[in-house]
Tab-separated table of C-alpha atoms and ligand atoms in Angstrom:
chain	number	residue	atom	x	y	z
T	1	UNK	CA	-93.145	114.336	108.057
T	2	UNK	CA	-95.429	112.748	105.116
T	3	UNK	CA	-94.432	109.677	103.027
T	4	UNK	CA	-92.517	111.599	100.136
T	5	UNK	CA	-89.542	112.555	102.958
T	6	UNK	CA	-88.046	109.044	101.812
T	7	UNK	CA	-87.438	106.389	99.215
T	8	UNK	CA	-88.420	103.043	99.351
T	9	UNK	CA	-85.986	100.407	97.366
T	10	UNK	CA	-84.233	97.580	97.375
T	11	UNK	CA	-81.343	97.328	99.394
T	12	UNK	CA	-77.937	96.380	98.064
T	13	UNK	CA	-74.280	95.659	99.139
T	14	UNK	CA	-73.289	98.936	100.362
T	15	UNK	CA	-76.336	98.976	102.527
T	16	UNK	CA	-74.355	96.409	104.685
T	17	UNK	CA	-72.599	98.530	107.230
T	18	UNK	CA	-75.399	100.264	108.109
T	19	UNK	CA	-78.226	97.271	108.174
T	20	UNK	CA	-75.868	95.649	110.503
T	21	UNK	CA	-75.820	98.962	113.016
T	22	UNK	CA	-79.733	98.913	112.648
T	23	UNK	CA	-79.860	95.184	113.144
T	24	UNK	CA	-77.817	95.797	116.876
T	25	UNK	CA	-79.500	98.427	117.407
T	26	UNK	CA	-82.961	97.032	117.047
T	27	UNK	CA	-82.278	93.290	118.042
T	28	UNK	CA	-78.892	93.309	120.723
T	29	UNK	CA	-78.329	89.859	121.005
T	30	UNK	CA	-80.492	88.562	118.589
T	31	UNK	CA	-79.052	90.662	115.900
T	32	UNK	CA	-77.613	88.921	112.515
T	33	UNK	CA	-74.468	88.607	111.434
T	34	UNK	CA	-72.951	90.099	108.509
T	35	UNK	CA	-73.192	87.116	107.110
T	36	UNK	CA	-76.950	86.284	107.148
T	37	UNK	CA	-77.563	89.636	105.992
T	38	UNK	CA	-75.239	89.418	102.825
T	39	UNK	CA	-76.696	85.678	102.260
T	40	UNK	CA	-80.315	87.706	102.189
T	41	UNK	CA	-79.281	90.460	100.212
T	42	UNK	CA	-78.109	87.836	97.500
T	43	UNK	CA	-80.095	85.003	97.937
T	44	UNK	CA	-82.972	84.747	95.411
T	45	UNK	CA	-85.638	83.512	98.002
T	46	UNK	CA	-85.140	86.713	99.614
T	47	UNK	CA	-86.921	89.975	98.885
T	48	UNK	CA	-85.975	93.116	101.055
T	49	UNK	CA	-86.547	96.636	101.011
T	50	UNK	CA	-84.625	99.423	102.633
T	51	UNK	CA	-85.810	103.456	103.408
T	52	UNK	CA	-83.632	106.268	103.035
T	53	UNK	CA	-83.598	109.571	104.076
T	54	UNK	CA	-81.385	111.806	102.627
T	55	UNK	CA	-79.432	109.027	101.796
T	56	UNK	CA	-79.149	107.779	105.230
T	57	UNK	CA	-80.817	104.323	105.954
T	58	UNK	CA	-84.071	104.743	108.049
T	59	UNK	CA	-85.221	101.061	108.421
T	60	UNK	CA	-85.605	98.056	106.657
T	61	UNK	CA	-87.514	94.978	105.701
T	62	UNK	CA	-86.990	91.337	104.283
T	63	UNK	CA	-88.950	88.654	103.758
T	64	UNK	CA	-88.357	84.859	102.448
T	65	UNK	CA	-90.286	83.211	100.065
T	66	UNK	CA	-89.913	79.450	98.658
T	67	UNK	CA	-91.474	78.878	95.664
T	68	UNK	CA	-92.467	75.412	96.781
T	69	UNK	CA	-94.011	76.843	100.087
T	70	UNK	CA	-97.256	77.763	100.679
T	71	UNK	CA	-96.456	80.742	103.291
T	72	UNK	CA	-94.253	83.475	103.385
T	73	UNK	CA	-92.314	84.838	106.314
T	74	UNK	CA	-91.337	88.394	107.158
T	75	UNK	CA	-88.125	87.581	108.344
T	76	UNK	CA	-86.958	91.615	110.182
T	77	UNK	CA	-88.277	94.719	109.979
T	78	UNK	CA	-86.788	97.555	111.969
T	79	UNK	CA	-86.021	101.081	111.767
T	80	UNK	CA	-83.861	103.281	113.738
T	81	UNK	CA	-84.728	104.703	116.995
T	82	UNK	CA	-84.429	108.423	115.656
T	83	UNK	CA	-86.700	107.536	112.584
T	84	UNK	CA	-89.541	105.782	114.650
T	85	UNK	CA	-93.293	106.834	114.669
T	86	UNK	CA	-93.463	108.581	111.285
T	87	UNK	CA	-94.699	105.784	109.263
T	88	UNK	CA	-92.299	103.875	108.354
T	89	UNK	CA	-92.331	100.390	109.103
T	90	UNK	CA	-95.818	100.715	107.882
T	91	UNK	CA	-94.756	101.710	104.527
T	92	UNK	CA	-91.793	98.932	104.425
T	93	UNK	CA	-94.738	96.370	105.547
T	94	UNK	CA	-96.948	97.495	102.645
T	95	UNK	CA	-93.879	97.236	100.114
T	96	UNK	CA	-92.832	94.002	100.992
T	97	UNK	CA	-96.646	92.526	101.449
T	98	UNK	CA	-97.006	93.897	97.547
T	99	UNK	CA	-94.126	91.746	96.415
T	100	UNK	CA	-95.410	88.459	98.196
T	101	UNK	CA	-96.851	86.102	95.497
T	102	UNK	CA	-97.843	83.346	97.939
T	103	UNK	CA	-101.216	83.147	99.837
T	104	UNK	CA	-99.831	83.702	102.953
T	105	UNK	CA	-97.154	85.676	105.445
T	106	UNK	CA	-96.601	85.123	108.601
T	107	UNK	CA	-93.784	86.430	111.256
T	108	UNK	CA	-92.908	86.060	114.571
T	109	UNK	CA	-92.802	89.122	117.190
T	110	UNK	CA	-91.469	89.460	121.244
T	111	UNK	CA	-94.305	88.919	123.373
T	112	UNK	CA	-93.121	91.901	125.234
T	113	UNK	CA	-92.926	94.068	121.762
T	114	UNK	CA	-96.283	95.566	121.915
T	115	UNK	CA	-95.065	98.185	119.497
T	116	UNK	CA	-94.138	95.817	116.692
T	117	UNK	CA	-97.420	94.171	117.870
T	118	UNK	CA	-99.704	97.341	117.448
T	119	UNK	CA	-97.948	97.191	113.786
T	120	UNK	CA	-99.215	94.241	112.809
T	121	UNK	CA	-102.706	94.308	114.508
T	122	UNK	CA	-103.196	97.824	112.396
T	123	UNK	CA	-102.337	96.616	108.910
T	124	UNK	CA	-104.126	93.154	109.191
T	125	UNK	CA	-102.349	90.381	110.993
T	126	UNK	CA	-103.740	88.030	113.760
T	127	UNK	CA	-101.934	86.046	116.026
T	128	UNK	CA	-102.328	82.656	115.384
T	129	UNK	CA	-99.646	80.970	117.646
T	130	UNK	CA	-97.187	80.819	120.686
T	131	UNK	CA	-93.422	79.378	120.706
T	132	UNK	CA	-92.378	79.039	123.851
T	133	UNK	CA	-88.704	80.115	125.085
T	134	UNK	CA	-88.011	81.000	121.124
T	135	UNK	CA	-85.549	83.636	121.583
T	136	UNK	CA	-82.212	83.152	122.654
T	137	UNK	CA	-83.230	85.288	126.244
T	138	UNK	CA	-86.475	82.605	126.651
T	139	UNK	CA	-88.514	84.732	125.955
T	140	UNK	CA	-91.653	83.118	123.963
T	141	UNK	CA	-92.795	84.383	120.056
T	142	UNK	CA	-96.020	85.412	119.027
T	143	UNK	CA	-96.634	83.777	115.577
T	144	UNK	CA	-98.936	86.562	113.226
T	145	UNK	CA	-100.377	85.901	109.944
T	146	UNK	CA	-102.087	87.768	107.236
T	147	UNK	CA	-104.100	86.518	104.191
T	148	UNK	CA	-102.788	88.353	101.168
T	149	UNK	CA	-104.088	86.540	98.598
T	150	UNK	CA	-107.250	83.732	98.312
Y	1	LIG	C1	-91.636	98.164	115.635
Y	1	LIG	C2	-90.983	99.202	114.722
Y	1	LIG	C3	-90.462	98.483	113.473
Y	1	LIG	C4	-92.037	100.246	114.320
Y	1	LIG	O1	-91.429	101.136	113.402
Y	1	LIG	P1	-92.035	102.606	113.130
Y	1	LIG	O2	-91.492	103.090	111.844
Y	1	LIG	O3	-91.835	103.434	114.323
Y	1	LIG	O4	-93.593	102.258	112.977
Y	1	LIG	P2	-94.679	103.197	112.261
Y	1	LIG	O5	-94.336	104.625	112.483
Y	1	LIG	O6	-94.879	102.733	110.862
Y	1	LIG	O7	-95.949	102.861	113.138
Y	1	LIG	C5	-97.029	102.103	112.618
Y	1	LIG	C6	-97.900	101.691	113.784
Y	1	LIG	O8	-97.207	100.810	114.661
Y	1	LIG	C7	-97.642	101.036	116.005
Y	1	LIG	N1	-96.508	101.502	116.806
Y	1	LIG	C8	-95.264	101.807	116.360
Y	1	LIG	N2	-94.484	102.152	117.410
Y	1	LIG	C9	-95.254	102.057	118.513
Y	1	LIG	C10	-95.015	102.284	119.888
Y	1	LIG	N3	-93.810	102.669	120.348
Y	1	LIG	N4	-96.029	102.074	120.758
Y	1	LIG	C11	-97.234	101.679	120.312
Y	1	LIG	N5	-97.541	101.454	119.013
Y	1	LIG	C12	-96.549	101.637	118.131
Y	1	LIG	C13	-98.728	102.078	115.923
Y	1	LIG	O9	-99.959	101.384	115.739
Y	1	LIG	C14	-98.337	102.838	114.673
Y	1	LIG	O10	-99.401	103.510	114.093
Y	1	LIG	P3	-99.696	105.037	114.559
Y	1	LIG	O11	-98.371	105.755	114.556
Y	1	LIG	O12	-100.644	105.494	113.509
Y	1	LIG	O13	-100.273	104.915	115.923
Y	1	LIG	C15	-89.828	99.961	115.449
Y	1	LIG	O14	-90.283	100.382	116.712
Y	1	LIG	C16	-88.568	99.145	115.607
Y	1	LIG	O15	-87.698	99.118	114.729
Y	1	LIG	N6	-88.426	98.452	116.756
Y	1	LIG	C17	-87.254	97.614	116.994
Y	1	LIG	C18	-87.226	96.422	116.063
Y	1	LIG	C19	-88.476	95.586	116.195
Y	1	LIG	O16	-89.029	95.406	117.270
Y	1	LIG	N7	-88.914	95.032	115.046
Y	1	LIG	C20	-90.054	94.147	114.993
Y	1	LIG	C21	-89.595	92.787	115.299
Y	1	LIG	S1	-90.875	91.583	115.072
């Protein structure tokens, strides 16, 4: 399947349902609530993008960015198990990265997700840092960043 098999947009209100099924599906117990993820659809330091096919949702991406910051944080990206490997979260990453106006994003990523990690390796981020025990399971986070702008 080639990149014009879905949309790219932003996601809205009656996305909800459905990013919360993709957030358990792809996070378990560190999914969010239905609450953060209406506070990020409506916040304005938010900016997310969802993908579609045939009007189903396929993945999705947000990121948060303070004006008074000098980084940027991709906050989730995920996309369901049935609509993995085609290029996807690739094309969410290079959406989102396109809206980011500060110098700098960064996210954090499962040392045990080497998936997510091949992700970022391939489209420009380095690892920069460790937090120990971050996740709720205590496990530890690999900090990435990426340069976007000098
Ligand atoms: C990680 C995730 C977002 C990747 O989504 P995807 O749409 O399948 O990714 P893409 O098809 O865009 O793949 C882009 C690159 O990522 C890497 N990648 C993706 N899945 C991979 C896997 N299972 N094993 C190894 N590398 C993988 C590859 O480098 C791939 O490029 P290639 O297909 O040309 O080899 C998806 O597996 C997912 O939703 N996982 C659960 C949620 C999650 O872990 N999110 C990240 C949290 S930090």
């Amino acid at each position: 399947m080639d990149e014009t098999h879905w949309l790219i947009e932003p996601a809205n209100w009656r996305d909800l349902p459905a990013l919360q099924r993709l957030e358990r599906v792809c996070f378990d117990v560190d999914a969010w609530s239905l609450l953060d993820l209406a506070g990020v659809l409506s916040l304005p330091d938010y900016t997310h993008f969802k993908a579609s096919i045939d009007g189903r949702l396929a993945g999705f991406v947000a990121a948060e960015q303070r004006r008074e910051e000098t980084k940027a944080w991709i906050i989730t990206i995920g996309v369901f198990p049935e609509y993995r490997r085609l290029g996807i979260a690739r094309a969410l990453l290079n959406e989102i990265e396109a809206r980011i106006h500060l110098p700098v994003v960064r996210l954090c990523v499962r040392r045990s997700n080497l998936a997510a990690q091949h992700l970022y390796e391939s489209s420009g981020y380095r690892a920069i840092d460790i937090w120990r025990h971050y996740y709720h399971s205590g496990e530890d986070a690999q900090v990435y960043e990426k340069i976007l702008h000098t």
